[in-house]
Tab-separated table of N, CA and C in Angstrom:
chain	number	residue	atom	x	y	z
A	1	MET	N	122.592	97.721	107.826
A	1	MET	CA	121.945	97.749	106.230
A	1	MET	C	122.906	97.462	105.433
A	2	LEU	N	122.567	96.714	104.624
A	2	LEU	CA	123.737	96.325	103.371
A	2	LEU	C	123.633	97.297	102.224
A	3	PHE	N	124.448	97.630	101.540
A	3	PHE	CA	124.067	98.493	100.499
A	3	PHE	C	124.426	97.838	99.044
A	4	PRO	N	124.089	98.017	97.901
A	4	PRO	CA	124.320	97.034	96.628
A	4	PRO	C	125.621	97.379	96.369
A	5	VAL	N	126.161	96.114	95.871
A	5	VAL	CA	127.537	96.164	95.206
A	5	VAL	C	127.816	97.145	93.941
A	6	LYS	N	128.771	98.199	93.970
A	6	LYS	CA	129.196	99.016	92.900
A	6	LYS	C	130.436	98.375	92.269
A	7	ASP	N	130.484	97.617	91.204
A	7	ASP	CA	131.218	97.084	90.603
A	7	ASP	C	131.245	97.460	88.948
A	8	GLU	N	132.183	96.728	88.080
A	8	GLU	CA	132.053	96.555	86.663
A	8	GLU	C	130.668	95.972	86.143
A	9	MET	N	129.757	95.372	86.782
A	9	MET	CA	128.962	94.302	86.310
A	9	MET	C	127.611	95.517	86.857
A	10	GLN	N	127.627	96.337	87.695
A	10	GLN	CA	126.514	96.879	88.388
A	10	GLN	C	126.870	98.434	88.639
A	11	GLU	N	126.102	99.316	87.926
A	11	GLU	CA	125.990	100.773	88.326
A	11	GLU	C	124.683	100.831	89.335
A	12	VAL	N	125.179	101.700	90.058
A	12	VAL	CA	124.274	102.159	91.457
A	12	VAL	C	123.918	103.445	91.030
A	13	GLN	N	122.673	104.046	90.733
A	13	GLN	CA	122.254	105.190	90.022
A	13	GLN	C	121.392	105.804	91.299
A	14	SER	N	121.247	106.945	91.722
A	14	SER	CA	120.094	107.667	92.349
A	14	SER	C	119.735	106.875	93.650
A	15	PRO	N	120.819	106.663	94.706
A	15	PRO	CA	120.356	106.148	95.701
A	15	PRO	C	119.606	106.864	96.606
A	16	GLN	N	118.585	106.558	97.332
A	16	GLN	CA	118.019	107.415	98.325
A	16	GLN	C	117.079	106.451	99.581
A	17	LEU	N	117.805	107.177	100.746
A	17	LEU	CA	117.534	106.648	102.042
A	17	LEU	C	116.815	107.150	103.027
A	18	ILE	N	115.402	107.020	103.589
A	18	ILE	CA	115.045	107.837	104.343
A	18	ILE	C	114.498	106.948	105.750
A	19	ILE	N	114.855	107.393	106.790
A	19	ILE	CA	114.637	107.032	107.971
A	19	ILE	C	114.120	107.850	109.018
A	20	THR	N	113.304	107.398	109.675
A	20	THR	CA	112.336	107.868	110.549
A	20	THR	C	113.239	108.657	111.541
A	21	GLY	N	113.151	109.702	111.671
A	21	GLY	CA	114.307	110.818	112.859
A	21	GLY	C	115.281	111.277	111.961
A	22	ASP	N	115.827	110.969	110.561
A	22	ASP	CA	116.508	111.357	109.769
A	22	ASP	C	118.183	111.142	110.503
A	23	PRO	N	118.216	109.992	111.225
A	23	PRO	CA	119.565	110.045	112.036
A	23	PRO	C	120.713	109.661	110.816
A	24	LEU	N	121.858	109.966	111.493
A	24	LEU	CA	123.306	109.814	110.871
A	24	LEU	C	123.600	108.483	110.508
A	25	VAL	N	123.410	108.189	109.228
A	25	VAL	CA	124.137	106.776	109.002
A	25	VAL	C	125.737	106.661	108.843
A	26	GLU	N	126.157	105.708	109.539
A	26	GLU	CA	127.637	105.501	109.665
A	26	GLU	C	127.898	104.420	108.492
A	27	ILE	N	128.627	104.835	107.568
A	27	ILE	CA	128.670	103.679	106.506
A	27	ILE	C	130.440	103.246	106.798
A	28	PHE	N	130.348	101.927	106.604
A	28	PHE	CA	132.035	101.391	106.690
A	28	PHE	C	131.786	100.104	105.580
A	29	THR	N	133.032	99.480	105.482
A	29	THR	CA	132.998	98.386	104.492
A	29	THR	C	133.540	97.435	105.262
A	30	ASP	N	132.426	96.090	105.299
A	30	ASP	CA	132.472	95.078	105.910
A	30	ASP	C	133.569	94.030	105.760
A	31	TYR	N	133.886	92.887	106.586
A	31	TYR	CA	135.008	91.945	106.311
A	31	TYR	C	134.859	91.361	104.571
A	32	TYR	N	133.768	91.306	103.988
A	32	TYR	CA	133.661	90.755	102.868
A	32	TYR	C	133.951	91.876	101.813
A	33	GLY	N	134.040	93.132	102.295
A	33	GLY	CA	134.078	94.085	101.254
A	33	GLY	C	132.771	94.821	100.796
A	34	ASN	N	131.919	94.504	101.390
A	34	ASN	CA	130.644	95.101	101.375
A	34	ASN	C	130.433	96.552	101.969
A	35	GLN	N	129.581	97.172	101.493
A	35	GLN	CA	129.381	98.542	102.249
A	35	GLN	C	128.095	98.244	102.965
A	36	ALA	N	128.140	98.542	104.260
A	36	ALA	CA	127.102	98.346	105.181
A	36	ALA	C	126.951	99.705	105.905
A	37	GLY	N	125.943	99.988	106.489
A	37	GLY	CA	125.810	101.261	107.385
A	37	GLY	C	124.867	100.866	108.515
A	38	THR	N	125.284	101.727	109.615
A	38	THR	CA	124.484	101.517	110.876
A	38	THR	C	123.954	103.117	111.047
A	39	PHE	N	123.011	102.907	112.090
A	39	PHE	CA	122.573	104.267	112.791
A	39	PHE	C	121.906	104.080	114.044
A	40	MET	N	121.384	104.928	114.981
A	40	MET	CA	120.988	104.811	115.894
A	40	MET	C	120.097	105.983	116.064
A	41	ASN	N	118.689	105.720	116.563
A	41	ASN	CA	117.636	106.728	116.849
A	41	ASN	C	117.308	106.939	118.155
A	42	LEU	N	118.050	107.663	118.894
A	42	LEU	CA	117.933	107.587	120.581
A	42	LEU	C	116.693	108.234	120.978
A	43	GLU	N	115.840	109.129	120.134
A	43	GLU	CA	114.738	109.687	120.725
A	43	GLU	C	113.545	108.539	120.781
A	44	PRO	N	112.614	108.700	121.852
A	44	PRO	CA	111.638	107.887	122.014
A	44	PRO	C	110.829	107.782	120.845
A	45	HIS	N	110.575	106.312	120.247
A	45	HIS	CA	109.869	106.520	119.060
A	45	HIS	C	108.627	104.905	119.151
A	46	THR	N	107.273	105.207	118.614
A	46	THR	CA	106.718	103.985	118.571
A	46	THR	C	106.712	103.370	117.084
A	47	GLU	N	107.388	103.991	116.065
A	47	GLU	CA	107.521	103.235	114.766
A	47	GLU	C	108.533	103.848	114.297
A	48	LEU	N	109.409	102.924	113.544
A	48	LEU	CA	110.798	103.017	112.655
A	48	LEU	C	110.329	102.859	111.135
A	49	LYS	N	110.324	103.604	110.439
A	49	LYS	CA	110.265	103.409	108.807
A	49	LYS	C	111.730	103.466	108.385
A	50	ILE	N	112.150	102.406	107.414
A	50	ILE	CA	113.591	102.605	106.703
A	50	ILE	C	112.948	102.813	104.925
A	51	ASP	N	113.275	103.639	104.300
A	51	ASP	CA	112.709	103.484	103.241
A	51	ASP	C	113.689	103.590	102.248
A	52	SER	N	114.281	102.951	101.332
A	52	SER	CA	115.500	102.743	100.492
A	52	SER	C	114.928	102.327	99.043
A	53	THR	N	115.393	103.597	98.339
A	53	THR	CA	114.932	103.346	96.836
A	53	THR	C	116.266	103.876	95.994
A	54	ILE	N	116.521	102.702	95.007
A	54	ILE	CA	117.935	102.786	94.547
A	54	ILE	C	117.780	102.082	93.191
A	55	ALA	N	118.169	103.256	91.911
A	55	ALA	CA	118.282	102.737	90.395
A	55	ALA	C	119.588	101.855	90.469
A	56	ILE	N	119.535	100.664	89.779
A	56	ILE	CA	120.431	100.197	89.577
A	56	ILE	C	120.430	99.478	88.304
A	57	VAL	N	121.659	99.943	87.106
A	57	VAL	CA	121.995	99.587	85.990
A	57	VAL	C	122.586	98.115	85.690
A	58	THR	N	122.494	97.047	85.687
A	58	THR	CA	123.295	95.623	85.623
A	58	THR	C	123.809	95.537	84.147
A	59	LYS	N	124.832	94.836	83.869
A	59	LYS	CA	125.237	94.666	82.767
A	59	LYS	C	125.427	92.937	82.319
A	60	TYR	N	125.457	92.796	81.189
A	60	TYR	CA	125.452	91.368	80.585
A	60	TYR	C	126.594	90.686	81.288
A	61	ARG	N	126.493	89.661	81.889
A	61	ARG	CA	127.871	88.876	82.771
A	61	ARG	C	127.950	87.574	81.679
A	62	ILE	N	129.249	87.008	81.212
A	62	ILE	CA	129.327	85.753	80.499
A	62	ILE	C	129.570	84.840	81.792
A	63	PHE	N	128.970	83.948	81.858
A	63	PHE	CA	128.861	82.822	82.683
A	63	PHE	C	130.148	82.100	82.650
A	64	PRO	N	131.021	81.091	83.713
A	64	PRO	CA	131.985	80.365	83.297
A	64	PRO	C	131.150	79.153	82.626
A	65	ALA	N	132.580	78.606	81.880
A	65	ALA	CA	131.986	77.169	81.379
A	65	ALA	C	132.046	76.206	82.385
A	66	ASP	N	130.940	75.453	82.279
A	66	ASP	CA	130.572	74.233	83.241
A	66	ASP	C	130.638	73.142	82.453
A	67	ASP	N	131.750	72.814	81.993
A	67	ASP	CA	132.271	71.599	81.224
A	67	ASP	C	133.205	70.449	82.148
A	68	ILE	N	133.400	70.720	83.556
A	68	ILE	CA	134.550	69.896	83.950
A	68	ILE	C	133.698	69.203	84.723
A	69	ALA	N	134.143	67.961	84.985
A	69	ALA	CA	133.339	66.820	85.765
A	69	ALA	C	133.373	66.980	86.993
A	70	ILE	N	132.203	66.863	87.590
A	70	ILE	CA	132.110	67.050	89.051
A	70	ILE	C	133.038	66.676	90.152
A	71	GLU	N	133.501	65.257	89.795
A	71	GLU	CA	134.330	65.090	90.639
A	71	GLU	C	135.989	65.830	90.466
A	72	GLU	N	135.932	66.059	89.397
A	72	GLU	CA	137.178	66.899	89.259
A	72	GLU	C	137.092	68.596	89.990
A	73	GLN	N	135.881	69.105	89.846
A	73	GLN	CA	135.402	70.136	90.713
A	73	GLN	C	135.656	70.090	92.265
A	74	TRP	N	135.142	68.858	92.648
A	74	TRP	CA	135.495	68.382	94.348
A	74	TRP	C	136.668	68.526	94.368
A	75	ASN	N	137.547	67.881	93.822
A	75	ASN	CA	138.816	67.670	93.890
A	75	ASN	C	139.652	68.978	93.902
A	76	HIS	N	139.273	69.777	93.116
A	76	HIS	CA	139.812	70.789	92.903
A	76	HIS	C	139.642	71.899	94.586
A	77	LEU	N	138.216	71.773	94.856
A	77	LEU	CA	137.906	72.384	95.949
A	77	LEU	C	138.675	72.003	97.267
A	78	TYR	N	138.941	70.614	97.239
A	78	TYR	CA	139.782	69.703	98.357
A	78	TYR	C	140.836	70.355	98.843
A	79	HIS	N	141.759	70.525	97.125
A	79	HIS	CA	143.024	70.744	97.512
A	79	HIS	C	143.081	72.169	97.619
A	80	THR	N	142.114	73.180	97.455
A	80	THR	CA	142.123	74.399	97.893
A	80	THR	C	141.697	74.933	99.285
A	81	ARG	N	141.297	73.911	99.924
A	81	ARG	CA	140.338	74.135	101.449
A	81	ARG	C	141.540	74.995	102.375
A	82	HIS	N	142.713	74.890	102.111
A	82	HIS	CA	143.555	75.662	103.173
A	82	HIS	C	144.002	76.842	102.693
A	83	VAL	N	143.859	77.186	101.117
A	83	VAL	CA	144.371	78.703	100.708
A	83	VAL	C	143.269	79.745	101.351
A	84	ALA	N	144.162	80.597	101.887
A	84	ALA	CA	143.411	81.701	102.889
A	84	ALA	C	142.331	82.203	102.144
A	85	PRO	N	142.206	82.642	100.957
A	85	PRO	CA	141.101	83.719	100.645
A	85	PRO	C	140.030	82.842	100.294
A	86	PHE	N	139.764	81.423	100.588
A	86	PHE	CA	138.886	80.511	100.291
A	86	PHE	C	138.132	79.832	101.563
A	87	LEU	N	139.261	79.991	102.514
A	87	LEU	CA	138.649	79.714	103.826
A	87	LEU	C	137.426	79.678	104.356
A	88	ASP	N	137.085	80.857	104.320
A	88	ASP	CA	135.722	81.216	104.923
A	88	ASP	C	134.243	80.256	104.222
A	89	PHE	N	134.677	80.092	102.831
A	89	PHE	CA	133.767	79.836	101.961
A	89	PHE	C	133.773	78.313	101.925
A	90	LEU	N	134.888	77.777	102.340
A	90	LEU	CA	134.987	76.231	102.378
A	90	LEU	C	134.768	75.273	103.783
A	91	LYS	N	134.992	76.481	104.881
A	91	LYS	CA	134.885	75.782	106.251
A	91	LYS	C	133.426	75.311	106.490
A	92	GLN	N	133.411	74.102	106.945
A	92	GLN	CA	131.846	73.441	107.519
A	92	GLN	C	131.485	74.432	108.937
A	93	GLU	N	130.287	74.846	108.498
A	93	GLU	CA	129.702	75.174	109.602
A	93	GLU	C	128.798	74.308	110.558
A	94	ASN	N	128.643	74.836	112.126
A	94	ASN	CA	127.916	73.687	112.847
A	94	ASN	C	126.323	73.773	112.279
A	95	PHE	N	125.773	72.804	111.647
A	95	PHE	CA	124.330	72.852	111.385
A	95	PHE	C	123.621	71.871	111.851
A	96	VAL	N	122.628	72.147	112.882
A	96	VAL	CA	122.010	71.497	113.622
A	96	VAL	C	121.195	70.047	113.258
A	97	ALA	N	120.522	70.549	111.950
A	97	ALA	CA	119.646	69.599	111.128
A	97	ALA	C	120.304	68.751	110.135
A	98	LEU	N	121.725	68.838	110.125
A	98	LEU	CA	122.638	67.964	108.910
A	98	LEU	C	122.203	66.585	108.875
A	99	ASP	N	122.030	65.902	110.206
A	99	ASP	CA	121.667	64.382	109.825
A	99	ASP	C	120.080	64.556	109.231
A	100	GLU	N	119.471	65.187	109.534
A	100	GLU	CA	117.933	65.476	108.895
A	100	GLU	C	118.044	65.508	107.048
A	101	ILE	N	118.829	66.453	106.996
A	101	ILE	CA	119.202	66.866	105.656
A	101	ILE	C	119.823	65.743	104.716
A	102	LYS	N	120.700	65.132	105.486
A	102	LYS	CA	121.656	63.590	104.904
A	102	LYS	C	120.207	62.457	104.641
A	103	LYS	N	119.210	62.715	105.519
A	103	LYS	CA	118.453	61.571	105.320
A	103	LYS	C	117.414	61.830	104.224
A	104	LEU	N	117.436	63.128	103.675
A	104	LEU	CA	116.291	63.340	102.287
A	104	LEU	C	116.605	62.818	101.180
A	105	PRO	N	115.917	62.277	100.208
A	105	PRO	CA	116.357	61.621	99.218
A	105	PRO	C	116.624	62.762	98.141
A	106	THR	N	118.059	62.262	97.880
A	106	THR	CA	118.831	63.255	96.957
A	106	THR	C	119.404	62.614	95.641
A	107	PRO	N	119.987	63.066	94.820
A	107	PRO	CA	120.591	62.519	93.421
A	107	PRO	C	121.922	62.213	94.070
A	108	GLY	N	122.322	61.995	95.293
A	108	GLY	CA	123.810	61.647	95.447
A	108	GLY	C	124.555	62.843	95.921
A	109	PHE	N	124.031	64.041	96.066
A	109	PHE	CA	124.815	65.082	96.221
A	109	PHE	C	125.419	65.233	97.555
A	110	ILE	N	124.753	65.290	98.521
A	110	ILE	CA	125.161	65.163	99.975
A	110	ILE	C	126.316	63.983	99.922
A	111	ASN	N	126.185	63.148	99.806
A	111	ASN	CA	127.371	62.163	99.932
A	111	ASN	C	128.666	62.372	99.158
A	112	GLN	N	128.788	63.154	98.078
A	112	GLN	CA	129.428	63.815	97.574
A	112	GLN	C	130.431	64.690	97.887
A	113	LEU	N	130.062	65.427	99.162
A	113	LEU	CA	130.571	66.274	99.945
A	113	LEU	C	131.974	65.982	100.315
A	114	PRO	N	132.916	66.584	100.180
A	114	PRO	CA	134.132	65.871	100.720
A	114	PRO	C	134.618	66.420	101.963
A	115	TYR	N	133.709	67.172	102.763
A	115	TYR	CA	133.864	67.298	104.229
A	115	TYR	C	133.095	66.377	105.182
A	116	MET	N	132.197	65.430	104.691
A	116	MET	CA	131.339	64.742	105.337
A	116	MET	C	131.866	63.340	105.647
């Protein structure tokens, strides 16, 4: 299970988690800093219900300006591709249908990708 982010832009209030059999939920922080939980229900059962109710208060976020030319944005990504905090986000994954996607009519976006 993944829990909502608690930060300056989002306040989590009154979380309630009900799981069939009331198992202990082990909560940990994953690689990306998210709170996640796991549990085991060892008793034989024919049904498993997970009911999660959470009230969340979100705050207004000012979005960054998007007035930089697309070529300059791609150039910046190209030059930061080996910077440690960005490696996981910029690494090309193996996607079996990539050739099919490239054949779709697009406004040129796919051909602008720096890793193609």
